[in-house]
Amino acid sequence: MLMAERKAQLRRTERNRRRLCGQKETFAGKSIAAQEKFLAAFPPESGGKAALYAAVGGEVGTERIRARYLTAGALLFYPRVMEDGNLSFFPDGGDDGWVRGKYGLLEPRVPPGVAGLRNGFDLVVVPGVAFDAMGRRLGKGYGYYDRFLSGLSKTAVTVGLAFSRQLLPEVPVESWDIPVDVVVTEDGIIGLSREHLDGHTK
């Protein structure tokens, strides 16, 4: 089976699992637990720059992370799909500063004269369809995050936020697929050995 076919099949499988599980249980408790695990490992720092995402159905929520980070004075940025087919990140839109963008995802409104960021983050939180213990990630197939991560500074810590059911023994990857440094789920943290993680995952 070709790599593209394997990935497409995995995406279908994970979407079906998500629908079936969603009919049987609520993910609210697990979402909260995953966010608390994340906050324990990566507490907010005043002035720190973090790239977050606005969760859609079936993804771990980010509301608690957002609230805690903003309260602590951290600077939060959210992605928008730009005309060149890449992601740029813009400041948190506040309570009313959001619009439905491409694919129906919530994106921050762009204030006049504000340019998006594509680098300079201390921490980047990444969604995904599936992850494995090596940080390999299966996205939705559009390549937005892989292109973004490929140009990211090596000093930024990248974190995959997911439910434990999204962890697979192995995620098939191609040369352009970029792994994350750490995967956080409601059950715990899987961390790779990188000096700038500062012991977060130990």
PDB file of N, CA and C in Angstrom, residues 10-11 13-18 21 30 58-60 127-139 160-171 183-187:
ATOM      1  N   LEU A  10      -5.751   5.560   7.707  1.00  0.00           N
ATOM      2  CA  LEU A  10      -5.653   5.873   9.137  1.00  0.00           C
ATOM      3  C   LEU A  10      -6.563   7.036   9.509  1.00  0.00           C
ATOM      4  N   ARG A  11      -6.623   8.045   8.665  1.00  0.00           N
ATOM      5  CA  ARG A  11      -7.513   9.183   8.950  1.00  0.00           C
ATOM      6  C   ARG A  11      -8.966   8.727   8.999  1.00  0.00           C
ATOM      7  N   THR A  13     -10.047   5.720   9.700  1.00  0.00           N
ATOM      8  CA  THR A  13     -10.209   4.893  10.901  1.00  0.00           C
ATOM      9  C   THR A  13     -10.364   5.751  12.141  1.00  0.00           C
ATOM     10  N   GLU A  14      -9.510   6.781  12.260  1.00  0.00           N
ATOM     11  CA  GLU A  14      -9.567   7.648  13.441  1.00  0.00           C
ATOM     12  C   GLU A  14     -10.848   8.471  13.471  1.00  0.00           C
ATOM     13  N   ARG A  15     -11.316   8.917  12.315  1.00  0.00           N
ATOM     14  CA  ARG A  15     -12.587   9.654  12.283  1.00  0.00           C
ATOM     15  C   ARG A  15     -13.740   8.762  12.724  1.00  0.00           C
ATOM     16  N   ASN A  16     -13.728   7.510  12.270  1.00  0.00           N
ATOM     17  CA  ASN A  16     -14.782   6.574  12.671  1.00  0.00           C
ATOM     18  C   ASN A  16     -14.719   6.278  14.157  1.00  0.00           C
ATOM     19  N   ARG A  17     -13.516   6.088  14.681  1.00  0.00           N
ATOM     20  CA  ARG A  17     -13.357   5.856  16.125  1.00  0.00           C
ATOM     21  C   ARG A  17     -13.869   7.038  16.916  1.00  0.00           C
ATOM     22  N   ARG A  18     -13.575   8.248  16.425  1.00  0.00           N
ATOM     23  CA  ARG A  18     -14.010   9.465  17.108  1.00  0.00           C
ATOM     24  C   ARG A  18     -15.537   9.534  17.164  1.00  0.00           C
ATOM     25  N   CYS A  21     -16.844   6.694  19.572  1.00  0.00           N
ATOM     26  CA  CYS A  21     -16.595   7.022  20.978  1.00  0.00           C
ATOM     27  C   CYS A  21     -17.469   8.188  21.425  1.00  0.00           C
ATOM     28  N   LYS A  30     -11.945  13.978  30.029  1.00  0.00           N
ATOM     29  CA  LYS A  30     -10.626  13.641  29.505  1.00  0.00           C
ATOM     30  C   LYS A  30      -9.938  14.877  28.926  1.00  0.00           C
ATOM     31  N   GLY A  58     -14.016  16.688  18.623  1.00  0.00           N
ATOM     32  CA  GLY A  58     -13.146  15.521  18.725  1.00  0.00           C
ATOM     33  C   GLY A  58     -11.728  15.820  19.146  1.00  0.00           C
ATOM     34  N   GLU A  59     -11.342  17.095  19.211  1.00  0.00           N
ATOM     35  CA  GLU A  59      -9.999  17.457  19.645  1.00  0.00           C
ATOM     36  C   GLU A  59      -9.996  17.817  21.119  1.00  0.00           C
ATOM     37  N   VAL A  60      -8.845  17.659  21.757  1.00  0.00           N
ATOM     38  CA  VAL A  60      -8.708  18.121  23.138  1.00  0.00           C
ATOM     39  C   VAL A  60      -8.933  19.637  23.166  1.00  0.00           C
ATOM     40  N   PRO A 127      -2.436  20.376  17.191  1.00  0.00           N
ATOM     41  CA  PRO A 127      -3.451  19.325  17.145  1.00  0.00           C
ATOM     42  C   PRO A 127      -3.031  18.241  16.152  1.00  0.00           C
ATOM     43  N   GLY A 128      -3.769  17.157  16.132  1.00  0.00           N
ATOM     44  CA  GLY A 128      -3.473  16.103  15.171  1.00  0.00           C
ATOM     45  C   GLY A 128      -4.537  15.028  15.197  1.00  0.00           C
ATOM     46  N   VAL A 129      -4.565  14.237  14.140  1.00  0.00           N
ATOM     47  CA  VAL A 129      -5.482  13.095  14.078  1.00  0.00           C
ATOM     48  C   VAL A 129      -4.929  11.946  14.920  1.00  0.00           C
ATOM     49  N   ALA A 130      -3.599  11.771  14.876  1.00  0.00           N
ATOM     50  CA  ALA A 130      -2.956  10.693  15.636  1.00  0.00           C
ATOM     51  C   ALA A 130      -1.491  11.042  15.857  1.00  0.00           C
ATOM     52  N   PHE A 131      -0.920  10.449  16.912  1.00  0.00           N
ATOM     53  CA  PHE A 131       0.495  10.607  17.246  1.00  0.00           C
ATOM     54  C   PHE A 131       1.045   9.247  17.640  1.00  0.00           C
ATOM     55  N   ASP A 132       2.384   9.144  17.698  1.00  0.00           N
ATOM     56  CA  ASP A 132       2.990   7.956  18.290  1.00  0.00           C
ATOM     57  C   ASP A 132       4.039   8.386  19.311  1.00  0.00           C
ATOM     58  N   ALA A 133       4.692   7.398  19.931  1.00  0.00           N
ATOM     59  CA  ALA A 133       5.614   7.683  21.036  1.00  0.00           C
ATOM     60  C   ALA A 133       6.869   8.417  20.590  1.00  0.00           C
ATOM     61  N   MET A 134       7.147   8.436  19.294  1.00  0.00           N
ATOM     62  CA  MET A 134       8.307   9.166  18.779  1.00  0.00           C
ATOM     63  C   MET A 134       7.956  10.593  18.376  1.00  0.00           C
ATOM     64  N   GLY A 135       6.715  10.996  18.656  1.00  0.00           N
ATOM     65  CA  GLY A 135       6.300  12.346  18.311  1.00  0.00           C
ATOM     66  C   GLY A 135       5.836  12.500  16.879  1.00  0.00           C
ATOM     67  N   ARG A 136       5.826  11.393  16.133  1.00  0.00           N
ATOM     68  CA  ARG A 136       5.345  11.482  14.751  1.00  0.00           C
ATOM     69  C   ARG A 136       3.850  11.777  14.758  1.00  0.00           C
ATOM     70  N   ARG A 137       3.441  12.598  13.815  1.00  0.00           N
ATOM     71  CA  ARG A 137       2.078  13.147  13.817  1.00  0.00           C
ATOM     72  C   ARG A 137       1.377  12.894  12.494  1.00  0.00           C
ATOM     73  N   LEU A 138       0.116  12.513  12.592  1.00  0.00           N
ATOM     74  CA  LEU A 138      -0.743  12.424  11.416  1.00  0.00           C
ATOM     75  C   LEU A 138      -1.721  13.581  11.469  1.00  0.00           C
ATOM     76  N   GLY A 139      -1.609  14.496  10.506  1.00  0.00           N
ATOM     77  CA  GLY A 139      -2.526  15.616  10.439  1.00  0.00           C
ATOM     78  C   GLY A 139      -3.726  15.295   9.566  1.00  0.00           C
ATOM     79  N   GLY A 160       2.300  18.065  21.041  1.00  0.00           N
ATOM     80  CA  GLY A 160       1.078  17.500  20.495  1.00  0.00           C
ATOM     81  C   GLY A 160       0.098  17.267  21.632  1.00  0.00           C
ATOM     82  N   LEU A 161      -1.113  17.793  21.505  1.00  0.00           N
ATOM     83  CA  LEU A 161      -2.139  17.643  22.540  1.00  0.00           C
ATOM     84  C   LEU A 161      -3.215  16.712  21.994  1.00  0.00           C
ATOM     85  N   ALA A 162      -3.452  15.604  22.691  1.00  0.00           N
ATOM     86  CA  ALA A 162      -4.336  14.580  22.141  1.00  0.00           C
ATOM     87  C   ALA A 162      -4.947  13.733  23.248  1.00  0.00           C
ATOM     88  N   PHE A 163      -5.967  12.972  22.883  1.00  0.00           N
ATOM     89  CA  PHE A 163      -6.509  11.946  23.772  1.00  0.00           C
ATOM     90  C   PHE A 163      -5.655  10.692  23.649  1.00  0.00           C
ATOM     91  N   SER A 164      -5.602   9.900  24.696  1.00  0.00           N
ATOM     92  CA  SER A 164      -4.780   8.696  24.664  1.00  0.00           C
ATOM     93  C   SER A 164      -5.217   7.739  23.558  1.00  0.00           C
ATOM     94  N   ARG A 165      -6.503   7.762  23.204  1.00  0.00           N
ATOM     95  CA  ARG A 165      -6.976   6.884  22.129  1.00  0.00           C
ATOM     96  C   ARG A 165      -6.385   7.267  20.776  1.00  0.00           C
ATOM     97  N   GLN A 166      -5.799   8.472  20.689  1.00  0.00           N
ATOM     98  CA  GLN A 166      -5.184   8.916  19.448  1.00  0.00           C
ATOM     99  C   GLN A 166      -3.730   8.473  19.321  1.00  0.00           C
ATOM    100  N   LEU A 167      -3.203   7.822  20.338  1.00  0.00           N
ATOM    101  CA  LEU A 167      -1.830   7.321  20.282  1.00  0.00           C
ATOM    102  C   LEU A 167      -1.801   5.979  19.550  1.00  0.00           C
ATOM    103  N   LEU A 168      -0.950   5.886  18.544  1.00  0.00           N
ATOM    104  CA  LEU A 168      -0.809   4.675  17.753  1.00  0.00           C
ATOM    105  C   LEU A 168       0.580   4.079  17.959  1.00  0.00           C
ATOM    106  N   PRO A 169       0.734   2.778  17.710  1.00  0.00           N
ATOM    107  CA  PRO A 169       2.070   2.178  17.822  1.00  0.00           C
ATOM    108  C   PRO A 169       3.078   2.853  16.888  1.00  0.00           C
ATOM    109  N   GLU A 170       2.620   3.222  15.693  1.00  0.00           N
ATOM    110  CA  GLU A 170       3.506   3.904  14.747  1.00  0.00           C
ATOM    111  C   GLU A 170       2.666   4.690  13.751  1.00  0.00           C
ATOM    112  N   VAL A 171       3.061   5.923  13.526  1.00  0.00           N
ATOM    113  CA  VAL A 171       2.411   6.767  12.527  1.00  0.00           C
ATOM    114  C   VAL A 171       3.289   6.773  11.271  1.00  0.00           C
ATOM    115  N   VAL A 183       4.270  14.685  23.458  1.00  0.00           N
ATOM    116  CA  VAL A 183       2.835  14.427  23.294  1.00  0.00           C
ATOM    117  C   VAL A 183       2.209  14.378  24.685  1.00  0.00           C
ATOM    118  N   VAL A 184       1.153  15.158  24.887  1.00  0.00           N
ATOM    119  CA  VAL A 184       0.450  15.201  26.166  1.00  0.00           C
ATOM    120  C   VAL A 184      -0.962  14.655  25.968  1.00  0.00           C
ATOM    121  N   THR A 185      -1.346  13.698  26.813  1.00  0.00           N
ATOM    122  CA  THR A 185      -2.706  13.171  26.815  1.00  0.00           C
ATOM    123  C   THR A 185      -3.245  13.213  28.239  1.00  0.00           C
ATOM    124  N   GLU A 186      -4.496  12.786  28.398  1.00  0.00           N
ATOM    125  CA  GLU A 186      -5.088  12.750  29.737  1.00  0.00           C
ATOM    126  C   GLU A 186      -4.394  11.733  30.641  1.00  0.00           C
ATOM    127  N   ASP A 187      -3.644  10.799  30.043  1.00  0.00           N
ATOM    128  CA  ASP A 187      -2.967   9.771  30.827  1.00  0.00           C
ATOM    129  C   ASP A 187      -1.535  10.127  31.193  1.00  0.00           C
TER     130      ASP A 187
END
